[in-house]
């Protein structure tokens, strides 16, 4: 079977964790292919709430196998905290979680470097999650990284060489730190990683494909944070797009099946960088309040705004999205009218094509649609959708050229409506 990919089309936090959990019963293997603990994927079911960072969101459904792929960067200390929390709540992982030997380790000094680089940027800072993501991927690309597989061979030497290099850089930045405070938890994390099967995940996943197993790849972040196609330089340091699943798992492009593109009925962003449809007014505040838009990793308030179809069309194109999933529809339940950005105005000229640079003076051009003013959170089938909501859906499908197959009306697993097949 081919590998289906689920990924965010906006600036992250679209609700990927929730939907991966919902889709998991239809799969044998759930994999993460990029990012690391900068991700915060929230799942809610049976009155409980979990936030996953590095562990795939298939971990709560039966005996499915979950794989942390080679494209992921793994922080041992945070990984152990995640494992401990899950096991404490009655979800043993040892048999169901495997880790690629080729995944790169986030060293304690990577986090320090992240902080040093950010503070050196002053007002131009990216607003990273501070988890060491950029420095770890930088070391990977510059061929200085330490990988999970290294834990098994000459680890102390490899660790020391990397740390010594980092210390030199931190000295240049005159960055003050206390490494001895960070190291014990990090090394405990290494012991925790050793409890799991460390695998050649590319072989494992391709074997699964050959044996007709169903594989789901879970993206982290979103297309607008992609290192190549996002709002550079205000992006993360990995390929969050569909192609990232090929490199981050070792899967050939022809073995990619469905591409689920997930988006909110509006739009959010956390951290710095351009956001054309941002609302710095009561409407934005209302979205933040109703949608509880606060970062699941950092707790930072998320910036909120209307849906941006220029950016979404671009994301659909780059990823080859075959099915759309719309999240947080219920957050717009109380609005009289809903706006959707269909073009940008730059220097007075209207454009519909996503531009090279979002950074300079992009003004959104909106169309306005009627709100549905109905509580959607208790709905179970699309027959219950209000007319105005159907109008909004049809409008989006027409603009984006892809069907919306799933609509989410609340954070719980049960608040998910799969639409009828045509
Ligand atoms: P992810 O990073 O893409 O997995 O998304 P996050 O977990 O960071 O953020 C999504 C937030 O929205 C979480 O708090 C979810 O519990 C919540 N959520 C998901 N779907 C819905 C929905 O349909 N309605 C509402 N109101 N909340 C939702
Ligand atoms: P999930 O998977 C939202 C943002 C940060 C910052 C930029 C770079 O939960 O959707 P980084 O720490 O990656 O170097 O930060 O990317 N960012 C996210 N925003 N959701 C995420 O993940 C994010 N991961 C990183 O806020 O602007
Ligand atoms: Mg998140």
Short mmCIF file of C-alpha atoms and ligand atoms in Angstrom, two decimals, residues 12-14 16 38-42 296-297 302, ligand 3:
data_model
loop_
_atom_site.label_atom_id
_atom_site.label_comp_id
_atom_site.label_asym_id
_atom_site.label_seq_id
_atom_site.Cartn_x
_atom_site.Cartn_y
_atom_site.Cartn_z
CA UNK A 12 0.94 25.01 12.21
CA UNK A 13 -1.47 24.06 15.00
CA UNK A 14 -4.21 23.21 12.51
CA UNK A 16 -3.05 17.52 13.03
CA UNK A 38 8.74 22.31 18.53
CA UNK A 39 5.51 20.48 17.65
CA UNK A 40 2.66 20.25 20.12
CA UNK A 41 -0.11 17.95 18.89
CA UNK A 42 -3.19 17.90 21.11
CA UNK A 296 0.46 24.07 23.28
CA UNK A 297 4.26 24.06 23.67
CA UNK A 302 -1.48 32.74 18.88
MG1 LIG B 3 0.59 22.40 17.68
#
